[in-house]
Amino acid sequence: MAKYELKIAESAEEIKQYEEVRRAVFVNEQGIFNGDDSDDYDTIAVPIIAVETESGRVAGVVRCYPIENGDWVGGRLAVLPEFRGRLGALLVRKAMEEVQGRGCRTFYAHIQEQNVKFFERLGWSLTGRSSVFCNVVHYDMKVVFEHRE
């Protein structure tokens, strides 16, 4: 079974591989974006990567960024096809841990329809809003963290 290191991408090589995984999934595989999936949120986002320890290859990614009132948004969860399985859950949990450690109270995400059940199993709930983004149905979901004073 493969082993992974989950961490924030910091080096130029890690950022390069982070962007390549996103492009491979959202541009090349799913065709959601044309050429590039980057946006203005990338300038403030925390890029999280899962590195396969044996090869040093970035196998999956997710980003999270702050919005108002201490809330955060997660997105661009992508895992290369040959690494799919448990890695998505590890990335979501790492993102949840990361934002909670930064004081997040509510963590939001815009989830593709086929991934709603996956997120529900990880403790997320639907907000009741759905929309079509780049011709794909998405649902708004959230997880609320309890903070002890």
Short mmCIF file of N, CA and C in Angstrom, two decimals:
data_model
loop_
_atom_site.label_atom_id
_atom_site.label_comp_id
_atom_site.label_asym_id
_atom_site.label_seq_id
_atom_site.Cartn_x
_atom_site.Cartn_y
_atom_site.Cartn_z
N MET A 1 0.84 -1.18 0.00
CA MET A 1 0.00 0.00 0.00
C MET A 1 0.89 1.24 0.00
N ALA A 2 0.55 2.19 -0.85
CA ALA A 2 1.33 3.42 -0.96
C ALA A 2 1.21 4.25 0.31
N LYS A 3 2.26 4.98 0.60
CA LYS A 3 2.26 5.88 1.74
C LYS A 3 2.41 7.30 1.22
N TYR A 4 1.80 8.23 1.94
CA TYR A 4 1.78 9.62 1.50
C TYR A 4 2.17 10.55 2.63
N GLU A 5 2.80 11.65 2.26
CA GLU A 5 3.04 12.76 3.18
C GLU A 5 2.10 13.87 2.76
N LEU A 6 1.27 14.31 3.69
CA LEU A 6 0.36 15.42 3.42
C LEU A 6 0.94 16.67 4.01
N LYS A 7 1.06 17.72 3.19
CA LYS A 7 1.74 18.93 3.63
C LYS A 7 1.33 20.11 2.78
N ILE A 8 1.71 21.27 3.22
CA ILE A 8 1.50 22.49 2.43
C ILE A 8 2.62 22.56 1.40
N ALA A 9 2.26 22.79 0.15
CA ALA A 9 3.25 22.93 -0.92
C ALA A 9 4.02 24.23 -0.68
N GLU A 10 5.34 24.13 -0.66
CA GLU A 10 6.17 25.31 -0.38
C GLU A 10 7.23 25.55 -1.44
N SER A 11 7.91 24.52 -1.87
CA SER A 11 9.00 24.72 -2.83
C SER A 11 8.44 24.97 -4.23
N ALA A 12 9.28 25.51 -5.08
CA ALA A 12 8.88 25.76 -6.46
C ALA A 12 8.46 24.46 -7.15
N GLU A 13 9.17 23.38 -6.88
CA GLU A 13 8.83 22.08 -7.48
C GLU A 13 7.49 21.57 -6.96
N GLU A 14 7.23 21.72 -5.67
CA GLU A 14 5.94 21.29 -5.11
C GLU A 14 4.78 22.09 -5.71
N ILE A 15 4.97 23.40 -5.84
CA ILE A 15 3.93 24.25 -6.43
C ILE A 15 3.70 23.86 -7.89
N LYS A 16 4.77 23.58 -8.60
CA LYS A 16 4.67 23.18 -10.01
C LYS A 16 3.85 21.88 -10.13
N GLN A 17 4.16 20.90 -9.30
CA GLN A 17 3.43 19.63 -9.34
C GLN A 17 1.97 19.81 -8.88
N TYR A 18 1.75 20.66 -7.90
CA TYR A 18 0.40 20.99 -7.43
C TYR A 18 -0.43 21.51 -8.60
N GLU A 19 0.12 22.46 -9.35
CA GLU A 19 -0.59 23.03 -10.50
C GLU A 19 -0.78 21.98 -11.60
N GLU A 20 0.21 21.12 -11.81
CA GLU A 20 0.10 20.08 -12.84
C GLU A 20 -1.01 19.09 -12.53
N VAL A 21 -1.17 18.71 -11.25
CA VAL A 21 -2.24 17.79 -10.87
C VAL A 21 -3.60 18.44 -11.13
N ARG A 22 -3.75 19.68 -10.73
CA ARG A 22 -5.02 20.38 -10.97
C ARG A 22 -5.33 20.43 -12.46
N ARG A 23 -4.35 20.79 -13.27
CA ARG A 23 -4.55 20.88 -14.71
C ARG A 23 -4.89 19.51 -15.31
N ALA A 24 -4.21 18.47 -14.84
CA ALA A 24 -4.46 17.12 -15.35
C ALA A 24 -5.90 16.69 -15.10
N VAL A 25 -6.43 17.02 -13.92
CA VAL A 25 -7.78 16.58 -13.56
C VAL A 25 -8.84 17.52 -14.11
N PHE A 26 -8.74 18.81 -13.84
CA PHE A 26 -9.82 19.74 -14.17
C PHE A 26 -9.83 20.21 -15.62
N VAL A 27 -8.66 20.24 -16.26
CA VAL A 27 -8.58 20.68 -17.65
C VAL A 27 -8.57 19.47 -18.58
N ASN A 28 -7.59 18.59 -18.41
CA ASN A 28 -7.42 17.49 -19.34
C ASN A 28 -8.44 16.37 -19.17
N GLU A 29 -8.68 15.92 -17.94
CA GLU A 29 -9.57 14.79 -17.71
C GLU A 29 -11.05 15.19 -17.75
N GLN A 30 -11.41 16.19 -16.93
CA GLN A 30 -12.83 16.54 -16.80
C GLN A 30 -13.29 17.60 -17.79
N GLY A 31 -12.37 18.35 -18.36
CA GLY A 31 -12.73 19.39 -19.32
C GLY A 31 -13.56 20.52 -18.72
N ILE A 32 -13.45 20.73 -17.41
CA ILE A 32 -14.23 21.79 -16.76
C ILE A 32 -13.66 23.16 -17.13
N PHE A 33 -12.35 23.25 -17.23
CA PHE A 33 -11.70 24.51 -17.59
C PHE A 33 -10.97 24.33 -18.92
N ASN A 34 -10.77 25.44 -19.59
CA ASN A 34 -10.08 25.42 -20.87
C ASN A 34 -8.66 25.94 -20.69
N GLY A 35 -7.69 25.05 -20.66
CA GLY A 35 -6.29 25.44 -20.59
C GLY A 35 -5.72 25.62 -19.20
N ASP A 36 -6.48 26.25 -18.28
CA ASP A 36 -5.93 26.57 -16.97
C ASP A 36 -7.09 26.72 -15.98
N ASP A 37 -6.92 26.22 -14.77
CA ASP A 37 -7.97 26.33 -13.76
C ASP A 37 -7.64 27.34 -12.67
N SER A 38 -6.55 28.09 -12.84
CA SER A 38 -6.17 29.05 -11.80
C SER A 38 -7.13 30.23 -11.78
N ASP A 39 -7.21 30.88 -10.60
CA ASP A 39 -8.06 32.05 -10.44
C ASP A 39 -7.45 32.95 -9.37
N ASP A 40 -8.13 34.04 -9.07
CA ASP A 40 -7.60 35.01 -8.10
C ASP A 40 -7.43 34.43 -6.70
N TYR A 41 -8.21 33.41 -6.34
CA TYR A 41 -8.08 32.81 -5.01
C TYR A 41 -6.74 32.13 -4.81
N ASP A 42 -6.10 31.73 -5.89
CA ASP A 42 -4.80 31.08 -5.77
C ASP A 42 -3.76 31.98 -5.10
N THR A 43 -3.95 33.29 -5.18
CA THR A 43 -2.98 34.21 -4.56
C THR A 43 -3.04 34.18 -3.04
N ILE A 44 -4.19 33.73 -2.47
CA ILE A 44 -4.33 33.69 -1.01
C ILE A 44 -4.53 32.27 -0.47
N ALA A 45 -4.64 31.31 -1.37
CA ALA A 45 -4.95 29.93 -0.97
C ALA A 45 -3.76 29.23 -0.33
N VAL A 46 -4.07 28.31 0.56
CA VAL A 46 -3.10 27.40 1.14
C VAL A 46 -3.13 26.14 0.27
N PRO A 47 -2.05 25.86 -0.47
CA PRO A 47 -2.02 24.69 -1.34
C PRO A 47 -1.55 23.45 -0.59
N ILE A 48 -2.41 22.46 -0.49
CA ILE A 48 -2.07 21.24 0.23
C ILE A 48 -1.83 20.13 -0.78
N ILE A 49 -0.78 19.35 -0.55
CA ILE A 49 -0.43 18.27 -1.47
C ILE A 49 -0.29 16.95 -0.72
N ALA A 50 -0.50 15.88 -1.45
CA ALA A 50 -0.22 14.53 -0.95
C ALA A 50 0.92 14.00 -1.82
N VAL A 51 2.05 13.78 -1.19
CA VAL A 51 3.24 13.31 -1.90
C VAL A 51 3.40 11.82 -1.64
N GLU A 52 3.46 11.03 -2.71
CA GLU A 52 3.73 9.61 -2.54
C GLU A 52 5.18 9.49 -2.08
N THR A 53 5.39 8.91 -0.91
CA THR A 53 6.72 8.93 -0.31
C THR A 53 7.74 8.13 -1.11
N GLU A 54 7.32 7.05 -1.74
CA GLU A 54 8.27 6.22 -2.49
C GLU A 54 8.84 6.94 -3.71
N SER A 55 7.98 7.64 -4.46
CA SER A 55 8.41 8.27 -5.71
C SER A 55 8.68 9.77 -5.56
N GLY A 56 8.14 10.39 -4.51
CA GLY A 56 8.26 11.84 -4.37
C GLY A 56 7.30 12.61 -5.25
N ARG A 57 6.41 11.89 -5.89
CA ARG A 57 5.46 12.49 -6.84
C ARG A 57 4.23 13.02 -6.10
N VAL A 58 3.75 14.20 -6.49
CA VAL A 58 2.51 14.74 -5.95
C VAL A 58 1.37 13.97 -6.61
N ALA A 59 0.57 13.30 -5.78
CA ALA A 59 -0.50 12.42 -6.26
C ALA A 59 -1.87 13.05 -6.14
N GLY A 60 -2.01 14.04 -5.25
CA GLY A 60 -3.29 14.69 -5.05
C GLY A 60 -3.10 16.05 -4.42
N VAL A 61 -4.12 16.90 -4.59
CA VAL A 61 -4.04 18.27 -4.10
C VAL A 61 -5.40 18.77 -3.63
N VAL A 62 -5.37 19.82 -2.85
CA VAL A 62 -6.57 20.57 -2.47
C VAL A 62 -6.08 21.95 -2.03
N ARG A 63 -6.95 22.93 -2.14
CA ARG A 63 -6.59 24.26 -1.67
C ARG A 63 -7.66 24.75 -0.70
N CYS A 64 -7.29 25.70 0.15
CA CYS A 64 -8.26 26.33 1.04
C CYS A 64 -7.83 27.77 1.23
N TYR A 65 -8.84 28.64 1.39
CA TYR A 65 -8.54 30.05 1.54
C TYR A 65 -9.57 30.71 2.46
N PRO A 66 -9.14 31.77 3.16
CA PRO A 66 -10.04 32.43 4.10
C PRO A 66 -11.01 33.37 3.40
N ILE A 67 -12.19 33.48 4.01
CA ILE A 67 -13.16 34.50 3.60
C ILE A 67 -13.53 35.29 4.85
N GLU A 68 -14.63 35.95 4.87
CA GLU A 68 -14.97 36.81 6.01
C GLU A 68 -15.32 36.02 7.27
N ASN A 69 -15.22 36.70 8.39
CA ASN A 69 -15.64 36.18 9.71
C ASN A 69 -14.92 34.91 10.15
N GLY A 70 -13.71 34.70 9.68
CA GLY A 70 -12.97 33.52 10.08
C GLY A 70 -13.39 32.24 9.39
N ASP A 71 -14.27 32.35 8.41
CA ASP A 71 -14.67 31.17 7.64
C ASP A 71 -13.67 30.93 6.52
N TRP A 72 -13.67 29.70 6.03
CA TRP A 72 -12.75 29.30 4.96
C TRP A 72 -13.52 28.57 3.87
N VAL A 73 -12.91 28.50 2.69
CA VAL A 73 -13.46 27.75 1.56
C VAL A 73 -12.40 26.77 1.09
N GLY A 74 -12.82 25.55 0.81
CA GLY A 74 -11.93 24.55 0.23
C GLY A 74 -12.34 24.28 -1.20
N GLY A 75 -11.37 23.87 -2.00
CA GLY A 75 -11.70 23.58 -3.39
C GLY A 75 -10.53 22.98 -4.14
N ARG A 76 -10.81 22.73 -5.41
CA ARG A 76 -9.82 22.16 -6.33
C ARG A 76 -9.22 20.86 -5.78
N LEU A 77 -10.06 20.05 -5.14
CA LEU A 77 -9.63 18.73 -4.69
C LEU A 77 -9.44 17.87 -5.93
N ALA A 78 -8.23 17.38 -6.12
CA ALA A 78 -7.92 16.58 -7.31
C ALA A 78 -6.93 15.48 -6.95
N VAL A 79 -7.21 14.29 -7.43
CA VAL A 79 -6.31 13.15 -7.23
C VAL A 79 -6.09 12.51 -8.60
N LEU A 80 -4.84 12.27 -8.92
CA LEU A 80 -4.54 11.61 -10.20
C LEU A 80 -5.19 10.23 -10.21
N PRO A 81 -5.68 9.78 -11.39
CA PRO A 81 -6.45 8.53 -11.46
C PRO A 81 -5.78 7.32 -10.82
N GLU A 82 -4.49 7.18 -10.99
CA GLU A 82 -3.81 5.99 -10.47
C GLU A 82 -3.67 5.99 -8.95
N PHE A 83 -4.03 7.11 -8.30
CA PHE A 83 -3.93 7.20 -6.85
C PHE A 83 -5.29 7.30 -6.16
N ARG A 84 -6.36 7.20 -6.91
CA ARG A 84 -7.69 7.36 -6.32
C ARG A 84 -8.03 6.20 -5.41
N GLY A 85 -8.79 6.51 -4.39
CA GLY A 85 -9.17 5.55 -3.36
C GLY A 85 -9.28 6.29 -2.05
N ARG A 86 -8.38 6.03 -1.13
CA ARG A 86 -8.40 6.69 0.19
C ARG A 86 -7.77 8.09 0.18
N LEU A 87 -7.06 8.43 -0.84
CA LEU A 87 -6.29 9.68 -0.84
C LEU A 87 -7.18 10.92 -0.77
N GLY A 88 -8.33 10.91 -1.42
CA GLY A 88 -9.23 12.06 -1.36
C GLY A 88 -9.65 12.37 0.05
N ALA A 89 -10.00 11.34 0.80
CA ALA A 89 -10.41 11.54 2.20
C ALA A 89 -9.25 12.08 3.03
N LEU A 90 -8.05 11.60 2.79
CA LEU A 90 -6.89 12.09 3.53
C LEU A 90 -6.66 13.58 3.26
N LEU A 91 -6.83 13.98 2.00
CA LEU A 91 -6.65 15.38 1.65
C LEU A 91 -7.72 16.27 2.28
N VAL A 92 -8.97 15.82 2.25
CA VAL A 92 -10.04 16.62 2.87
C VAL A 92 -9.80 16.75 4.36
N ARG A 93 -9.44 15.65 5.01
CA ARG A 93 -9.17 15.71 6.45
C ARG A 93 -7.99 16.63 6.77
N LYS A 94 -6.95 16.58 5.93
CA LYS A 94 -5.79 17.47 6.13
C LYS A 94 -6.22 18.92 5.98
N ALA A 95 -7.04 19.22 4.99
CA ALA A 95 -7.53 20.59 4.80
C ALA A 95 -8.36 21.03 6.00
N MET A 96 -9.22 20.14 6.49
CA MET A 96 -10.04 20.46 7.66
C MET A 96 -9.16 20.75 8.87
N GLU A 97 -8.16 19.93 9.07
CA GLU A 97 -7.22 20.12 10.18
C GLU A 97 -6.48 21.45 10.05
N GLU A 98 -6.04 21.74 8.84
CA GLU A 98 -5.27 22.97 8.58
C GLU A 98 -6.11 24.22 8.86
N VAL A 99 -7.33 24.28 8.35
CA VAL A 99 -8.14 25.49 8.56
C VAL A 99 -8.62 25.60 9.99
N GLN A 100 -8.92 24.47 10.61
CA GLN A 100 -9.35 24.51 12.01
C GLN A 100 -8.21 25.05 12.87
N GLY A 101 -6.99 24.65 12.56
CA GLY A 101 -5.82 25.16 13.29
C GLY A 101 -5.60 26.65 13.08
N ARG A 102 -6.20 27.20 12.05
CA ARG A 102 -6.09 28.64 11.77
C ARG A 102 -7.32 29.40 12.25
N GLY A 103 -8.15 28.73 13.09
CA GLY A 103 -9.28 29.40 13.70
C GLY A 103 -10.59 29.35 12.93
N CYS A 104 -10.65 28.54 11.90
CA CYS A 104 -11.86 28.44 11.09
C CYS A 104 -13.03 27.91 11.92
N ARG A 105 -14.17 28.54 11.75
CA ARG A 105 -15.40 28.07 12.41
C ARG A 105 -16.27 27.28 11.44
N THR A 106 -16.41 27.77 10.22
CA THR A 106 -17.19 27.07 9.20
C THR A 106 -16.35 26.97 7.94
N PHE A 107 -16.28 25.77 7.40
CA PHE A 107 -15.49 25.46 6.21
C PHE A 107 -16.47 25.11 5.10
N TYR A 108 -16.43 25.84 4.01
CA TYR A 108 -17.36 25.67 2.90
C TYR A 108 -16.67 25.07 1.69
N ALA A 109 -17.45 24.42 0.84
CA ALA A 109 -16.94 23.91 -0.42
C ALA A 109 -18.08 23.82 -1.43
N HIS A 110 -17.72 23.92 -2.68
CA HIS A 110 -18.64 23.83 -3.82
C HIS A 110 -18.34 22.47 -4.47
N ILE A 111 -19.21 21.47 -4.22
CA ILE A 111 -18.89 20.07 -4.49
C ILE A 111 -19.61 19.55 -5.73
N GLN A 112 -18.88 18.88 -6.60
CA GLN A 112 -19.51 18.23 -7.75
C GLN A 112 -20.52 17.19 -7.26
N GLU A 113 -21.62 17.09 -7.99
CA GLU A 113 -22.74 16.24 -7.58
C GLU A 113 -22.32 14.83 -7.20
N GLN A 114 -21.45 14.22 -7.97
CA GLN A 114 -21.06 12.84 -7.70
C GLN A 114 -20.22 12.67 -6.44
N ASN A 115 -19.78 13.78 -5.84
CA ASN A 115 -18.94 13.71 -4.64
C ASN A 115 -19.67 14.08 -3.35
N VAL A 116 -20.96 14.38 -3.43
CA VAL A 116 -21.72 14.80 -2.25
C VAL A 116 -21.70 13.72 -1.17
N LYS A 117 -22.00 12.49 -1.50
CA LYS A 117 -22.03 11.39 -0.51
C LYS A 117 -20.66 11.21 0.15
N PHE A 118 -19.62 11.33 -0.63
CA PHE A 118 -18.25 11.23 -0.12
C PHE A 118 -18.03 12.27 0.98
N PHE A 119 -18.43 13.52 0.72
CA PHE A 119 -18.25 14.58 1.71
C PHE A 119 -19.16 14.38 2.92
N GLU A 120 -20.36 13.88 2.70
CA GLU A 120 -21.26 13.60 3.83
C GLU A 120 -20.63 12.57 4.77
N ARG A 121 -19.96 11.56 4.21
CA ARG A 121 -19.29 10.56 5.04
C ARG A 121 -18.16 11.17 5.88
N LEU A 122 -17.64 12.30 5.43
CA LEU A 122 -16.56 12.98 6.15
C LEU A 122 -17.09 14.04 7.11
N GLY A 123 -18.42 14.09 7.29
CA GLY A 123 -19.01 15.00 8.26
C GLY A 123 -19.54 16.30 7.72
N TRP A 124 -19.53 16.46 6.41
CA TRP A 124 -20.03 17.68 5.78
C TRP A 124 -21.54 17.58 5.58
N SER A 125 -22.20 18.73 5.47
CA SER A 125 -23.64 18.75 5.21
C SER A 125 -23.97 19.74 4.09
N LEU A 126 -25.07 19.46 3.41
CA LEU A 126 -25.53 20.35 2.34
C LEU A 126 -26.07 21.64 2.93
N THR A 127 -25.85 22.74 2.25
CA THR A 127 -26.40 24.02 2.70
C THR A 127 -27.77 24.27 2.08
N GLY A 128 -28.15 23.44 1.11
CA GLY A 128 -29.43 23.62 0.44
C GLY A 128 -29.32 24.37 -0.88
N ARG A 129 -28.11 24.77 -1.25
CA ARG A 129 -27.92 25.51 -2.50
C ARG A 129 -27.17 24.65 -3.51
N SER A 130 -27.64 24.71 -4.75
CA SER A 130 -26.94 24.04 -5.84
C SER A 130 -26.83 25.01 -7.01
N SER A 131 -25.91 24.72 -7.90
CA SER A 131 -25.73 25.56 -9.08
C SER A 131 -25.01 24.76 -10.15
N VAL A 132 -24.99 25.31 -11.34
CA VAL A 132 -24.24 24.71 -12.43
C VAL A 132 -23.00 25.58 -12.65
N PHE A 133 -21.84 24.96 -12.52
CA PHE A 133 -20.57 25.65 -12.70
C PHE A 133 -19.82 24.93 -13.79
N CYS A 134 -19.51 25.63 -14.87
CA CYS A 134 -18.80 25.05 -16.01
C CYS A 134 -19.50 23.78 -16.50
N ASN A 135 -20.82 23.85 -16.61
CA ASN A 135 -21.66 22.75 -17.10
C ASN A 135 -21.69 21.52 -16.20
N VAL A 136 -21.28 21.67 -14.96
CA VAL A 136 -21.31 20.55 -14.01
C VAL A 136 -22.13 21.00 -12.78
N VAL A 137 -23.08 20.16 -12.35
CA VAL A 137 -23.88 20.47 -11.17
C VAL A 137 -23.00 20.39 -9.93
N HIS A 138 -23.08 21.43 -9.12
CA HIS A 138 -22.33 21.51 -7.86
C HIS A 138 -23.30 21.81 -6.72
N TYR A 139 -22.94 21.36 -5.53
CA TYR A 139 -23.73 21.63 -4.34
C TYR A 139 -22.84 22.32 -3.32
N ASP A 140 -23.41 23.31 -2.65
CA ASP A 140 -22.68 23.97 -1.57
C ASP A 140 -22.79 23.12 -0.33
N MET A 141 -21.65 22.89 0.31
CA MET A 141 -21.59 22.07 1.51
C MET A 141 -20.75 22.79 2.55
N LYS A 142 -20.89 22.35 3.80
CA LYS A 142 -20.10 22.96 4.87
C LYS A 142 -19.87 21.96 5.98
N VAL A 143 -18.87 22.26 6.78
CA VAL A 143 -18.62 21.57 8.03
C VAL A 143 -18.36 22.66 9.06
N VAL A 144 -18.96 22.52 10.24
CA VAL A 144 -18.82 23.50 11.30
C VAL A 144 -17.95 22.91 12.40
N PHE A 145 -16.97 23.67 12.83
CA PHE A 145 -16.05 23.22 13.88
C PHE A 145 -16.47 23.82 15.21
N GLU A 146 -16.39 23.02 16.25
CA GLU A 146 -16.63 23.52 17.59
C GLU A 146 -15.31 24.05 18.15
N HIS A 147 -15.38 25.23 18.71
CA HIS A 147 -14.19 25.82 19.33
C HIS A 147 -14.44 25.96 20.80
N ARG A 148 -13.49 25.52 21.56
CA ARG A 148 -13.59 25.63 23.03
C ARG A 148 -12.78 26.83 23.46
N GLU A 149 -13.37 27.61 24.31
CA GLU A 149 -12.69 28.82 24.83
C GLU A 149 -11.82 28.45 26.01
#
